[in-house]
């Protein structure tokens, strides 16, 4: 399957993430926050506090999590409010990793990794809306729901070094957190309150209550090569298909991207104009598009499926719109 290239932009990028506007990233030379629309055209550019920065954005605000604390600005860079990590209640803030945040439906979600807490803020005023304690501390990152009616939080628990995934919702303004069973790394949501995850045991699709599990090992996929490794990077595109990255030691730093159905059937291998470097799969949106990044060339590229995948065809069959 050959995808359609929608757009590309040059420059060293980091902290690439989907947002309510489309996308956002840190442009490293010079250090700026770039907010993009769904077509990867630049909406705005503002200075980045430092390079260890996580960002999120909506149509009105940009939230920046840096070693200096949590800052919310307008799109022209005007600061609306700022909190140091000590003021947020974060314990032992560090300089090598900053808490993740996410703007969704007029709420700013923030995960305090050392304090093991989730906070919601009003992005316009900085007023704390709610705070929820988690059982374990650890580095975390948010995964958005394509319809923004739920949010997921992945946590790597330290020093135990195992994964947790939580489904988050707001119930009358209060945070509701439901731990997802045996989730591994949650990569995205699927219709019917299901989710897709990757982990040491391979691939999994299951309902949020733990029922109706579908599991598959990478070695079970067609044309699987011995020693094939599954990258932690995987995305759901659009709501009913999954893109995973696999590689072997003989790939010399390159990887393949495989397209699967929601029941983990193999559809096809993505054929890009140029081979993809390892760890190039970065993010997906609810519009059936995804980003790849080549750190050697310094190019961020936006792709979409060039046609319609026929769920009723045989595995691997691609049916195109006329």
PDB file of C-alpha atoms in Angstrom:
ATOM      1  CA  UNK A   1       0.000   0.000   0.000  1.00  0.00           C
ATOM      2  CA  UNK A   2       1.419   3.338  -1.071  1.00  0.00           C
ATOM      3  CA  UNK A   3       0.293   6.247   1.130  1.00  0.00           C
ATOM      4  CA  UNK A   4      -0.377   9.768  -0.087  1.00  0.00           C
ATOM      5  CA  UNK A   5       2.050  12.455   1.104  1.00  0.00           C
ATOM      6  CA  UNK A   6      -0.033  15.426   2.285  1.00  0.00           C
ATOM      7  CA  UNK A   7       2.729  17.801   3.378  1.00  0.00           C
ATOM      8  CA  UNK A   8       6.209  17.979   4.844  1.00  0.00           C
ATOM      9  CA  UNK A   9       8.313  20.455   6.770  1.00  0.00           C
ATOM     10  CA  UNK A  10      12.047  20.601   7.307  1.00  0.00           C
ATOM     11  CA  UNK A  11      13.920  21.115  10.565  1.00  0.00           C
ATOM     12  CA  UNK A  12      14.937  19.269  13.703  1.00  0.00           C
ATOM     13  CA  UNK A  13      11.735  18.374  15.539  1.00  0.00           C
ATOM     14  CA  UNK A  14      11.085  16.886  18.966  1.00  0.00           C
ATOM     15  CA  UNK A  15       8.085  16.281  21.275  1.00  0.00           C
ATOM     16  CA  UNK A  16       5.839  15.709  18.239  1.00  0.00           C
ATOM     17  CA  UNK A  17       2.226  15.323  19.332  1.00  0.00           C
ATOM     18  CA  UNK A  18      -1.319  15.452  17.939  1.00  0.00           C
ATOM     19  CA  UNK A  19      -3.399  18.356  19.243  1.00  0.00           C
ATOM     20  CA  UNK A  20      -6.879  19.838  18.906  1.00  0.00           C
ATOM     21  CA  UNK A  21      -5.437  22.150  16.221  1.00  0.00           C
ATOM     22  CA  UNK A  22      -3.707  19.366  14.308  1.00  0.00           C
ATOM     23  CA  UNK A  23      -0.138  18.913  15.524  1.00  0.00           C
ATOM     24  CA  UNK A  24       2.553  20.541  17.645  1.00  0.00           C
ATOM     25  CA  UNK A  25       6.299  20.061  17.992  1.00  0.00           C
ATOM     26  CA  UNK A  26       9.491  21.631  19.242  1.00  0.00           C
ATOM     27  CA  UNK A  27      11.590  23.023  16.394  1.00  0.00           C
ATOM     28  CA  UNK A  28      15.101  22.696  17.786  1.00  0.00           C
ATOM     29  CA  UNK A  29      17.096  25.138  15.658  1.00  0.00           C
ATOM     30  CA  UNK A  30      16.185  27.687  16.867  1.00  0.00           C
ATOM     31  CA  UNK A  31      14.269  26.491  19.922  1.00  0.00           C
ATOM     32  CA  UNK A  32      10.638  27.285  19.104  1.00  0.00           C
ATOM     33  CA  UNK A  33       7.214  25.790  19.689  1.00  0.00           C
ATOM     34  CA  UNK A  34       5.467  25.147  16.374  1.00  0.00           C
ATOM     35  CA  UNK A  35       1.706  24.653  16.240  1.00  0.00           C
ATOM     36  CA  UNK A  36       0.444  23.102  13.002  1.00  0.00           C
ATOM     37  CA  UNK A  37      -2.997  22.684  11.474  1.00  0.00           C
ATOM     38  CA  UNK A  38      -4.281  19.249  10.315  1.00  0.00           C
ATOM     39  CA  UNK A  39      -2.456  19.749   6.994  1.00  0.00           C
ATOM     40  CA  UNK A  40       0.914  20.434   8.713  1.00  0.00           C
ATOM     41  CA  UNK A  41       0.849  24.114   7.798  1.00  0.00           C
ATOM     42  CA  UNK A  42       2.186  26.390  10.542  1.00  0.00           C
ATOM     43  CA  UNK A  43      -0.450  28.204  12.616  1.00  0.00           C
ATOM     44  CA  UNK A  44       1.947  29.945  14.981  1.00  0.00           C
ATOM     45  CA  UNK A  45       5.508  29.883  16.301  1.00  0.00           C
ATOM     46  CA  UNK A  46       6.589  31.022  19.769  1.00  0.00           C
ATOM     47  CA  UNK A  47       9.867  30.671  21.712  1.00  0.00           C
ATOM     48  CA  UNK A  48      10.407  27.416  23.638  1.00  0.00           C
ATOM     49  CA  UNK A  49      11.591  27.770  27.259  1.00  0.00           C
ATOM     50  CA  UNK A  50      14.096  24.941  26.816  1.00  0.00           C
ATOM     51  CA  UNK A  51      14.548  21.766  24.810  1.00  0.00           C
ATOM     52  CA  UNK A  52      13.211  19.464  27.527  1.00  0.00           C
ATOM     53  CA  UNK A  53       9.691  20.616  26.790  1.00  0.00           C
ATOM     54  CA  UNK A  54       6.322  18.934  26.293  1.00  0.00           C
ATOM     55  CA  UNK A  55       3.579  20.868  24.514  1.00  0.00           C
ATOM     56  CA  UNK A  56      -0.115  20.751  23.721  1.00  0.00           C
ATOM     57  CA  UNK A  57      -2.460  23.216  22.049  1.00  0.00           C
ATOM     58  CA  UNK A  58      -6.044  24.005  21.156  1.00  0.00           C
ATOM     59  CA  UNK A  59      -7.555  26.781  19.045  1.00  0.00           C
ATOM     60  CA  UNK A  60      -6.923  29.408  21.750  1.00  0.00           C
ATOM     61  CA  UNK A  61      -4.094  28.271  24.011  1.00  0.00           C
ATOM     62  CA  UNK A  62      -0.685  26.626  24.045  1.00  0.00           C
ATOM     63  CA  UNK A  63       0.374  24.755  27.183  1.00  0.00           C
ATOM     64  CA  UNK A  64       4.101  24.266  27.709  1.00  0.00           C
ATOM     65  CA  UNK A  65       5.552  21.877  30.278  1.00  0.00           C
ATOM     66  CA  UNK A  66       9.246  22.647  30.793  1.00  0.00           C
ATOM     67  CA  UNK A  67      11.865  22.403  33.506  1.00  0.00           C
ATOM     68  CA  UNK A  68      10.689  25.882  34.597  1.00  0.00           C
ATOM     69  CA  UNK A  69       7.119  24.741  35.275  1.00  0.00           C
ATOM     70  CA  UNK A  70       3.751  24.788  33.519  1.00  0.00           C
ATOM     71  CA  UNK A  71       2.959  27.796  31.304  1.00  0.00           C
ATOM     72  CA  UNK A  72      -0.118  28.595  29.235  1.00  0.00           C
ATOM     73  CA  UNK A  73       0.078  31.210  26.478  1.00  0.00           C
ATOM     74  CA  UNK A  74      -2.131  32.528  23.714  1.00  0.00           C
ATOM     75  CA  UNK A  75      -1.200  31.754  20.121  1.00  0.00           C
ATOM     76  CA  UNK A  76       0.750  35.005  19.882  1.00  0.00           C
ATOM     77  CA  UNK A  77       2.936  33.955  22.822  1.00  0.00           C
ATOM     78  CA  UNK A  78       1.320  36.142  25.495  1.00  0.00           C
ATOM     79  CA  UNK A  79       1.567  34.358  28.842  1.00  0.00           C
ATOM     80  CA  UNK A  80      -1.823  33.755  30.490  1.00  0.00           C
ATOM     81  CA  UNK A  81      -0.471  32.074  33.627  1.00  0.00           C
ATOM     82  CA  UNK A  82       2.484  30.123  34.987  1.00  0.00           C
ATOM     83  CA  UNK A  83       3.024  27.635  37.832  1.00  0.00           C
ATOM     84  CA  UNK A  84       6.344  26.323  39.057  1.00  0.00           C
ATOM     85  CA  UNK A  85       6.330  22.581  39.634  1.00  0.00           C
ATOM     86  CA  UNK A  86       6.547  23.161  43.357  1.00  0.00           C
ATOM     87  CA  UNK A  87       3.373  25.266  43.133  1.00  0.00           C
ATOM     88  CA  UNK A  88       1.572  22.452  41.308  1.00  0.00           C
ATOM     89  CA  UNK A  89       2.442  20.004  44.079  1.00  0.00           C
ATOM     90  CA  UNK A  90       5.016  18.055  42.092  1.00  0.00           C
ATOM     91  CA  UNK A  91       7.571  16.437  44.398  1.00  0.00           C
ATOM     92  CA  UNK A  92      11.259  16.317  43.505  1.00  0.00           C
ATOM     93  CA  UNK A  93      10.922  17.935  40.053  1.00  0.00           C
ATOM     94  CA  UNK A  94      13.805  16.904  37.832  1.00  0.00           C
ATOM     95  CA  UNK A  95      15.635  18.461  34.908  1.00  0.00           C
ATOM     96  CA  UNK A  96      15.748  15.429  32.597  1.00  0.00           C
ATOM     97  CA  UNK A  97      12.036  14.777  32.181  1.00  0.00           C
ATOM     98  CA  UNK A  98       9.040  17.101  32.412  1.00  0.00           C
ATOM     99  CA  UNK A  99       5.418  16.182  33.199  1.00  0.00           C
ATOM    100  CA  UNK A 100       3.141  15.648  30.245  1.00  0.00           C
ATOM    101  CA  UNK A 101       0.061  17.769  29.666  1.00  0.00           C
ATOM    102  CA  UNK A 102      -2.851  17.657  27.245  1.00  0.00           C
ATOM    103  CA  UNK A 103      -5.497  20.191  26.176  1.00  0.00           C
ATOM    104  CA  UNK A 104      -8.868  18.648  25.362  1.00  0.00           C
ATOM    105  CA  UNK A 105     -12.345  20.161  25.205  1.00  0.00           C
ATOM    106  CA  UNK A 106     -11.417  23.268  27.174  1.00  0.00           C
ATOM    107  CA  UNK A 107      -9.543  21.411  29.934  1.00  0.00           C
ATOM    108  CA  UNK A 108      -5.807  21.198  30.567  1.00  0.00           C
ATOM    109  CA  UNK A 109      -4.792  17.795  31.919  1.00  0.00           C
ATOM    110  CA  UNK A 110      -1.420  17.474  33.676  1.00  0.00           C
ATOM    111  CA  UNK A 111       0.265  14.372  35.076  1.00  0.00           C
ATOM    112  CA  UNK A 112       2.635  14.919  38.007  1.00  0.00           C
ATOM    113  CA  UNK A 113       4.970  11.984  37.556  1.00  0.00           C
ATOM    114  CA  UNK A 114       6.701  12.060  40.947  1.00  0.00           C
ATOM    115  CA  UNK A 115       3.694  13.154  43.019  1.00  0.00           C
ATOM    116  CA  UNK A 116       1.558  10.489  41.267  1.00  0.00           C
ATOM    117  CA  UNK A 117      -1.335  12.863  40.631  1.00  0.00           C
ATOM    118  CA  UNK A 118      -3.502  14.051  37.763  1.00  0.00           C
ATOM    119  CA  UNK A 119      -4.625  17.689  37.776  1.00  0.00           C
ATOM    120  CA  UNK A 120      -7.135  19.474  35.564  1.00  0.00           C
ATOM    121  CA  UNK A 121      -6.928  23.239  35.024  1.00  0.00           C
ATOM    122  CA  UNK A 122      -8.988  25.911  33.336  1.00  0.00           C
ATOM    123  CA  UNK A 123      -6.523  26.880  30.581  1.00  0.00           C
ATOM    124  CA  UNK A 124      -7.795  30.471  30.416  1.00  0.00           C
ATOM    125  CA  UNK A 125      -7.410  31.313  34.114  1.00  0.00           C
ATOM    126  CA  UNK A 126      -5.150  28.639  35.622  1.00  0.00           C
ATOM    127  CA  UNK A 127      -7.808  27.728  38.168  1.00  0.00           C
ATOM    128  CA  UNK A 128      -7.390  24.175  39.406  1.00  0.00           C
ATOM    129  CA  UNK A 129     -10.537  22.209  38.618  1.00  0.00           C
ATOM    130  CA  UNK A 130      -9.776  18.836  40.183  1.00  0.00           C
ATOM    131  CA  UNK A 131      -6.938  16.634  41.435  1.00  0.00           C
ATOM    132  CA  UNK A 132      -6.813  12.834  41.484  1.00  0.00           C
ATOM    133  CA  UNK A 133      -4.223  10.626  43.203  1.00  0.00           C
ATOM    134  CA  UNK A 134      -2.754   7.571  41.457  1.00  0.00           C
ATOM    135  CA  UNK A 135      -1.320   4.541  43.288  1.00  0.00           C
ATOM    136  CA  UNK A 136       2.136   4.694  41.693  1.00  0.00           C
ATOM    137  CA  UNK A 137       4.629   7.298  40.529  1.00  0.00           C
ATOM    138  CA  UNK A 138       6.268   7.068  37.113  1.00  0.00           C
ATOM    139  CA  UNK A 139       6.853   8.764  33.781  1.00  0.00           C
ATOM    140  CA  UNK A 140       3.583   9.192  31.908  1.00  0.00           C
ATOM    141  CA  UNK A 141       2.160  10.441  28.632  1.00  0.00           C
ATOM    142  CA  UNK A 142      -1.363  11.070  27.375  1.00  0.00           C
ATOM    143  CA  UNK A 143      -3.075   9.455  24.382  1.00  0.00           C
ATOM    144  CA  UNK A 144      -6.097  11.321  23.059  1.00  0.00           C
ATOM    145  CA  UNK A 145      -9.380   9.800  22.010  1.00  0.00           C
ATOM    146  CA  UNK A 146     -10.247  10.725  18.394  1.00  0.00           C
ATOM    147  CA  UNK A 147     -13.673  12.007  19.530  1.00  0.00           C
ATOM    148  CA  UNK A 148     -12.278  13.613  22.716  1.00  0.00           C
ATOM    149  CA  UNK A 149     -14.783  11.894  25.001  1.00  0.00           C
ATOM    150  CA  UNK A 150     -12.015  10.044  26.826  1.00  0.00           C
ATOM    151  CA  UNK A 151      -8.285  10.235  27.383  1.00  0.00           C
ATOM    152  CA  UNK A 152      -5.660   7.645  28.228  1.00  0.00           C
ATOM    153  CA  UNK A 153      -2.566   7.945  30.377  1.00  0.00           C
ATOM    154  CA  UNK A 154       0.354   5.542  29.984  1.00  0.00           C
ATOM    155  CA  UNK A 155       2.708   5.274  32.959  1.00  0.00           C
ATOM    156  CA  UNK A 156       6.057   3.511  33.254  1.00  0.00           C
ATOM    157  CA  UNK A 157       6.250   2.816  36.970  1.00  0.00           C
ATOM    158  CA  UNK A 158       9.646   3.310  38.588  1.00  0.00           C
ATOM    159  CA  UNK A 159      11.638   1.599  39.985  1.00  0.00           C
ATOM    160  CA  UNK A 160       9.480  -1.463  39.292  1.00  0.00           C
ATOM    161  CA  UNK A 161       9.624  -0.694  35.558  1.00  0.00           C
ATOM    162  CA  UNK A 162       6.243  -1.999  34.460  1.00  0.00           C
ATOM    163  CA  UNK A 163       3.489  -0.344  32.462  1.00  0.00           C
ATOM    164  CA  UNK A 164       0.085   0.914  33.495  1.00  0.00           C
ATOM    165  CA  UNK A 165      -2.641   2.454  31.360  1.00  0.00           C
ATOM    166  CA  UNK A 166      -5.565   4.490  32.651  1.00  0.00           C
ATOM    167  CA  UNK A 167      -8.726   5.654  30.932  1.00  0.00           C
ATOM    168  CA  UNK A 168      -9.630   9.169  32.077  1.00  0.00           C
ATOM    169  CA  UNK A 169     -12.914  11.041  31.880  1.00  0.00           C
ATOM    170  CA  UNK A 170     -14.554  14.055  33.468  1.00  0.00           C
ATOM    171  CA  UNK A 171     -17.721  13.270  35.409  1.00  0.00           C
ATOM    172  CA  UNK A 172     -19.462  16.538  36.353  1.00  0.00           C
ATOM    173  CA  UNK A 173     -16.065  18.208  36.452  1.00  0.00           C
ATOM    174  CA  UNK A 174     -14.453  15.478  38.588  1.00  0.00           C
ATOM    175  CA  UNK A 175     -11.681  13.230  37.289  1.00  0.00           C
ATOM    176  CA  UNK A 176     -12.689   9.607  36.790  1.00  0.00           C
ATOM    177  CA  UNK A 177      -9.719   7.227  36.368  1.00  0.00           C
ATOM    178  CA  UNK A 178     -10.205   3.589  35.364  1.00  0.00           C
ATOM    179  CA  UNK A 179      -7.170   1.329  35.179  1.00  0.00           C
ATOM    180  CA  UNK A 180      -7.160  -0.742  32.006  1.00  0.00           C
ATOM    181  CA  UNK A 181      -6.262  -4.400  32.559  1.00  0.00           C
ATOM    182  CA  UNK A 182      -3.052  -5.804  31.067  1.00  0.00           C
ATOM    183  CA  UNK A 183      -2.770  -2.855  28.729  1.00  0.00           C
ATOM    184  CA  UNK A 184       0.959  -2.585  28.079  1.00  0.00           C
ATOM    185  CA  UNK A 185       1.495   0.647  26.133  1.00  0.00           C
ATOM    186  CA  UNK A 186      -1.893   1.972  25.025  1.00  0.00           C
ATOM    187  CA  UNK A 187      -1.465   3.266  21.481  1.00  0.00           C
ATOM    188  CA  UNK A 188      -4.989   4.323  20.592  1.00  0.00           C
ATOM    189  CA  UNK A 189      -8.736   3.886  20.961  1.00  0.00           C
ATOM    190  CA  UNK A 190     -10.993   1.840  18.694  1.00  0.00           C
ATOM    191  CA  UNK A 191     -14.799   1.903  18.254  1.00  0.00           C
ATOM    192  CA  UNK A 192     -16.862   0.225  20.950  1.00  0.00           C
ATOM    193  CA  UNK A 193     -14.754   1.412  23.915  1.00  0.00           C
ATOM    194  CA  UNK A 194     -11.892  -0.806  22.814  1.00  0.00           C
ATOM    195  CA  UNK A 195      -8.222   0.050  22.738  1.00  0.00           C
ATOM    196  CA  UNK A 196      -5.061  -1.168  21.043  1.00  0.00           C
ATOM    197  CA  UNK A 197      -1.852  -1.728  22.980  1.00  0.00           C
ATOM    198  CA  UNK A 198       1.654  -3.057  22.494  1.00  0.00           C
ATOM    199  CA  UNK A 199       3.876  -4.725  25.034  1.00  0.00           C
ATOM    200  CA  UNK A 200       6.301  -7.572  25.741  1.00  0.00           C
ATOM    201  CA  UNK A 201       3.575 -10.090  24.848  1.00  0.00           C
ATOM    202  CA  UNK A 202       2.964  -8.541  21.422  1.00  0.00           C
ATOM    203  CA  UNK A 203      -0.195  -6.835  20.157  1.00  0.00           C
ATOM    204  CA  UNK A 204      -3.561  -6.671  21.877  1.00  0.00           C
ATOM    205  CA  UNK A 205      -7.036  -5.278  21.250  1.00  0.00           C
ATOM    206  CA  UNK A 206      -9.492  -5.444  24.126  1.00  0.00           C
ATOM    207  CA  UNK A 207     -12.502  -3.802  25.672  1.00  0.00           C
ATOM    208  CA  UNK A 208     -11.930  -1.363  28.507  1.00  0.00           C
ATOM    209  CA  UNK A 209     -13.446  -3.871  30.939  1.00  0.00           C
ATOM    210  CA  UNK A 210     -10.862  -6.479  29.948  1.00  0.00           C
ATOM    211  CA  UNK A 211     -13.225  -8.696  27.936  1.00  0.00           C
ATOM    212  CA  UNK A 212     -13.067  -9.711  24.272  1.00  0.00           C
ATOM    213  CA  UNK A 213      -9.311  -9.803  24.079  1.00  0.00           C
ATOM    214  CA  UNK A 214      -7.546 -10.336  20.769  1.00  0.00           C
ATOM    215  CA  UNK A 215      -3.826 -10.967  20.987  1.00  0.00           C
ATOM    216  CA  UNK A 216      -1.239 -11.589  18.333  1.00  0.00           C
ATOM    217  CA  UNK A 217       2.505 -12.028  18.327  1.00  0.00           C
ATOM    218  CA  UNK A 218       4.550 -10.225  15.708  1.00  0.00           C
ATOM    219  CA  UNK A 219       5.855 -13.599  14.500  1.00  0.00           C
ATOM    220  CA  UNK A 220       2.265 -14.566  13.580  1.00  0.00           C
ATOM    221  CA  UNK A 221       2.017 -11.837  10.932  1.00  0.00           C
ATOM    222  CA  UNK A 222       2.447 -12.794   7.250  1.00  0.00           C
ATOM    223  CA  UNK A 223       5.985 -12.800   5.840  1.00  0.00           C
ATOM    224  CA  UNK A 224       7.360 -12.501   9.358  1.00  0.00           C
ATOM    225  CA  UNK A 225      11.121 -12.692   9.521  1.00  0.00           C
ATOM    226  CA  UNK A 226      12.978 -14.412  12.392  1.00  0.00           C
ATOM    227  CA  UNK A 227      14.064 -11.938  15.043  1.00  0.00           C
ATOM    228  CA  UNK A 228      11.551  -9.274  14.076  1.00  0.00           C
ATOM    229  CA  UNK A 229      11.156  -6.637  16.794  1.00  0.00           C
ATOM    230  CA  UNK A 230       8.077  -4.556  17.507  1.00  0.00           C
ATOM    231  CA  UNK A 231       8.655  -0.884  18.151  1.00  0.00           C
ATOM    232  CA  UNK A 232       6.781   0.779  21.011  1.00  0.00           C
ATOM    233  CA  UNK A 233       5.512   3.270  18.431  1.00  0.00           C
ATOM    234  CA  UNK A 234       2.123   2.306  17.013  1.00  0.00           C
ATOM    235  CA  UNK A 235      -0.875   4.378  15.975  1.00  0.00           C
ATOM    236  CA  UNK A 236      -4.562   3.943  15.167  1.00  0.00           C
ATOM    237  CA  UNK A 237      -5.697   5.326  11.769  1.00  0.00           C
ATOM    238  CA  UNK A 238      -8.411   6.335  11.395  1.00  0.00           C
ATOM    239  CA  UNK A 239     -10.727   4.693  13.963  1.00  0.00           C
ATOM    240  CA  UNK A 240     -10.533   1.146  12.687  1.00  0.00           C
ATOM    241  CA  UNK A 241      -7.010   0.428  11.439  1.00  0.00           C
ATOM    242  CA  UNK A 242      -3.669   0.123  13.147  1.00  0.00           C
ATOM    243  CA  UNK A 243      -0.170   0.978  11.979  1.00  0.00           C
ATOM    244  CA  UNK A 244       2.782  -0.723  13.675  1.00  0.00           C
ATOM    245  CA  UNK A 245       6.554  -0.469  13.159  1.00  0.00           C
ATOM    246  CA  UNK A 246       8.733  -3.584  13.016  1.00  0.00           C
ATOM    247  CA  UNK A 247      12.421  -4.165  12.333  1.00  0.00           C
ATOM    248  CA  UNK A 248      15.190  -6.760  12.523  1.00  0.00           C
ATOM    249  CA  UNK A 249      18.888  -6.479  13.275  1.00  0.00           C
ATOM    250  CA  UNK A 250      19.522  -7.036   9.558  1.00  0.00           C
ATOM    251  CA  UNK A 251      17.505  -3.926   8.637  1.00  0.00           C
ATOM    252  CA  UNK A 252      20.544  -1.716   9.357  1.00  0.00           C
ATOM    253  CA  UNK A 253      18.638   0.984  11.228  1.00  0.00           C
ATOM    254  CA  UNK A 254      15.493   0.919   9.078  1.00  0.00           C
ATOM    255  CA  UNK A 255      11.976  -0.318   9.828  1.00  0.00           C
ATOM    256  CA  UNK A 256       8.785  -1.399   8.085  1.00  0.00           C
ATOM    257  CA  UNK A 257       5.301  -0.107   8.824  1.00  0.00           C
ATOM    258  CA  UNK A 258       2.528  -2.714   8.699  1.00  0.00           C
ATOM    259  CA  UNK A 259      -1.160  -1.901   8.378  1.00  0.00           C
ATOM    260  CA  UNK A 260      -3.515  -4.092  10.415  1.00  0.00           C
ATOM    261  CA  UNK A 261      -7.266  -4.222  10.834  1.00  0.00           C
ATOM    262  CA  UNK A 262      -8.936  -3.647  14.194  1.00  0.00           C
ATOM    263  CA  UNK A 263      -8.965  -7.422  14.797  1.00  0.00           C
ATOM    264  CA  UNK A 264      -5.179  -7.520  14.148  1.00  0.00           C
ATOM    265  CA  UNK A 265      -5.419  -9.046  10.679  1.00  0.00           C
ATOM    266  CA  UNK A 266      -2.598  -8.074   8.344  1.00  0.00           C
ATOM    267  CA  UNK A 267      -3.683  -5.800   5.471  1.00  0.00           C
ATOM    268  CA  UNK A 268      -0.512  -4.599   3.813  1.00  0.00           C
ATOM    269  CA  UNK A 269       2.975  -3.191   4.184  1.00  0.00           C
ATOM    270  CA  UNK A 270       3.266   0.562   3.696  1.00  0.00           C
ATOM    271  CA  UNK A 271       5.481   1.409   0.721  1.00  0.00           C
ATOM    272  CA  UNK A 272       6.998   4.857   1.187  1.00  0.00           C
ATOM    273  CA  UNK A 273       8.982   6.593  -1.556  1.00  0.00           C
ATOM    274  CA  UNK A 274      12.057   6.243   0.688  1.00  0.00           C
ATOM    275  CA  UNK A 275      12.826   3.646   3.378  1.00  0.00           C
ATOM    276  CA  UNK A 276      11.882   4.706   6.898  1.00  0.00           C
ATOM    277  CA  UNK A 277      14.578   5.042   9.536  1.00  0.00           C
ATOM    278  CA  UNK A 278      14.002   3.230  12.834  1.00  0.00           C
ATOM    279  CA  UNK A 279      11.715   5.103  15.270  1.00  0.00           C
ATOM    280  CA  UNK A 280      10.260   7.212  12.457  1.00  0.00           C
ATOM    281  CA  UNK A 281       6.573   6.574  13.273  1.00  0.00           C
ATOM    282  CA  UNK A 282       5.544   9.430  15.538  1.00  0.00           C
ATOM    283  CA  UNK A 283       1.844  10.311  15.831  1.00  0.00           C
ATOM    284  CA  UNK A 284      -1.608   9.953  14.302  1.00  0.00           C
ATOM    285  CA  UNK A 285      -4.751  12.053  14.240  1.00  0.00           C
ATOM    286  CA  UNK A 286      -8.419  11.208  14.182  1.00  0.00           C
ATOM    287  CA  UNK A 287      -8.482  12.186  10.508  1.00  0.00           C
ATOM    288  CA  UNK A 288      -6.793   9.003   9.300  1.00  0.00           C
ATOM    289  CA  UNK A 289      -3.397  10.682   8.964  1.00  0.00           C
ATOM    290  CA  UNK A 290      -0.042  10.031  10.566  1.00  0.00           C
ATOM    291  CA  UNK A 291       3.385  11.603  10.893  1.00  0.00           C
ATOM    292  CA  UNK A 292       6.818  10.166  10.264  1.00  0.00           C
ATOM    293  CA  UNK A 293      10.075  11.873  11.105  1.00  0.00           C
ATOM    294  CA  UNK A 294      13.485  11.244   9.556  1.00  0.00           C
ATOM    295  CA  UNK A 295      16.089  12.595  11.964  1.00  0.00           C
ATOM    296  CA  UNK A 296      18.867  12.095   9.409  1.00  0.00           C
ATOM    297  CA  UNK A 297      17.203  14.316   6.812  1.00  0.00           C
ATOM    298  CA  UNK A 298      15.424  16.451   9.419  1.00  0.00           C
ATOM    299  CA  UNK A 299      12.048  16.109   7.676  1.00  0.00           C
ATOM    300  CA  UNK A 300       8.620  15.733   9.260  1.00  0.00           C
ATOM    301  CA  UNK A 301       6.097  14.209   6.821  1.00  0.00           C
ATOM    302  CA  UNK A 302       2.307  13.881   6.947  1.00  0.00           C
ATOM    303  CA  UNK A 303       0.668  10.858   5.272  1.00  0.00           C
ATOM    304  CA  UNK A 304      -2.780   9.439   4.696  1.00  0.00           C
ATOM    305  CA  UNK A 305      -4.188   6.239   3.234  1.00  0.00           C
ATOM    306  CA  UNK A 306      -4.473   6.520  -0.525  1.00  0.00           C
ATOM    307  CA  UNK A 307      -7.871   4.886  -0.807  1.00  0.00           C
ATOM    308  CA  UNK A 308     -10.361   2.882   1.242  1.00  0.00           C
ATOM    309  CA  UNK A 309      -9.505  -0.343   3.023  1.00  0.00           C
ATOM    310  CA  UNK A 310     -12.122  -2.983   2.397  1.00  0.00           C
ATOM    311  CA  UNK A 311     -12.962  -4.683   5.698  1.00  0.00           C
ATOM    312  CA  UNK A 312     -14.944  -7.339   3.830  1.00  0.00           C
ATOM    313  CA  UNK A 313     -12.123  -8.355   1.537  1.00  0.00           C
ATOM    314  CA  UNK A 314      -9.456 -10.925   2.211  1.00  0.00           C
ATOM    315  CA  UNK A 315      -6.512  -9.923   4.460  1.00  0.00           C
ATOM    316  CA  UNK A 316      -4.160  -7.780   2.458  1.00  0.00           C
ATOM    317  CA  UNK A 317      -6.742  -6.726  -0.127  1.00  0.00           C
ATOM    318  CA  UNK A 318      -6.929  -2.987  -0.816  1.00  0.00           C
ATOM    319  CA  UNK A 319     -10.072  -1.535  -2.393  1.00  0.00           C
ATOM    320  CA  UNK A 320      -9.714   1.999  -3.769  1.00  0.00           C
ATOM    321  CA  UNK A 321     -12.441   4.560  -4.238  1.00  0.00           C
ATOM    322  CA  UNK A 322     -13.216   4.986  -7.940  1.00  0.00           C
TER     323      UNK A 322
END
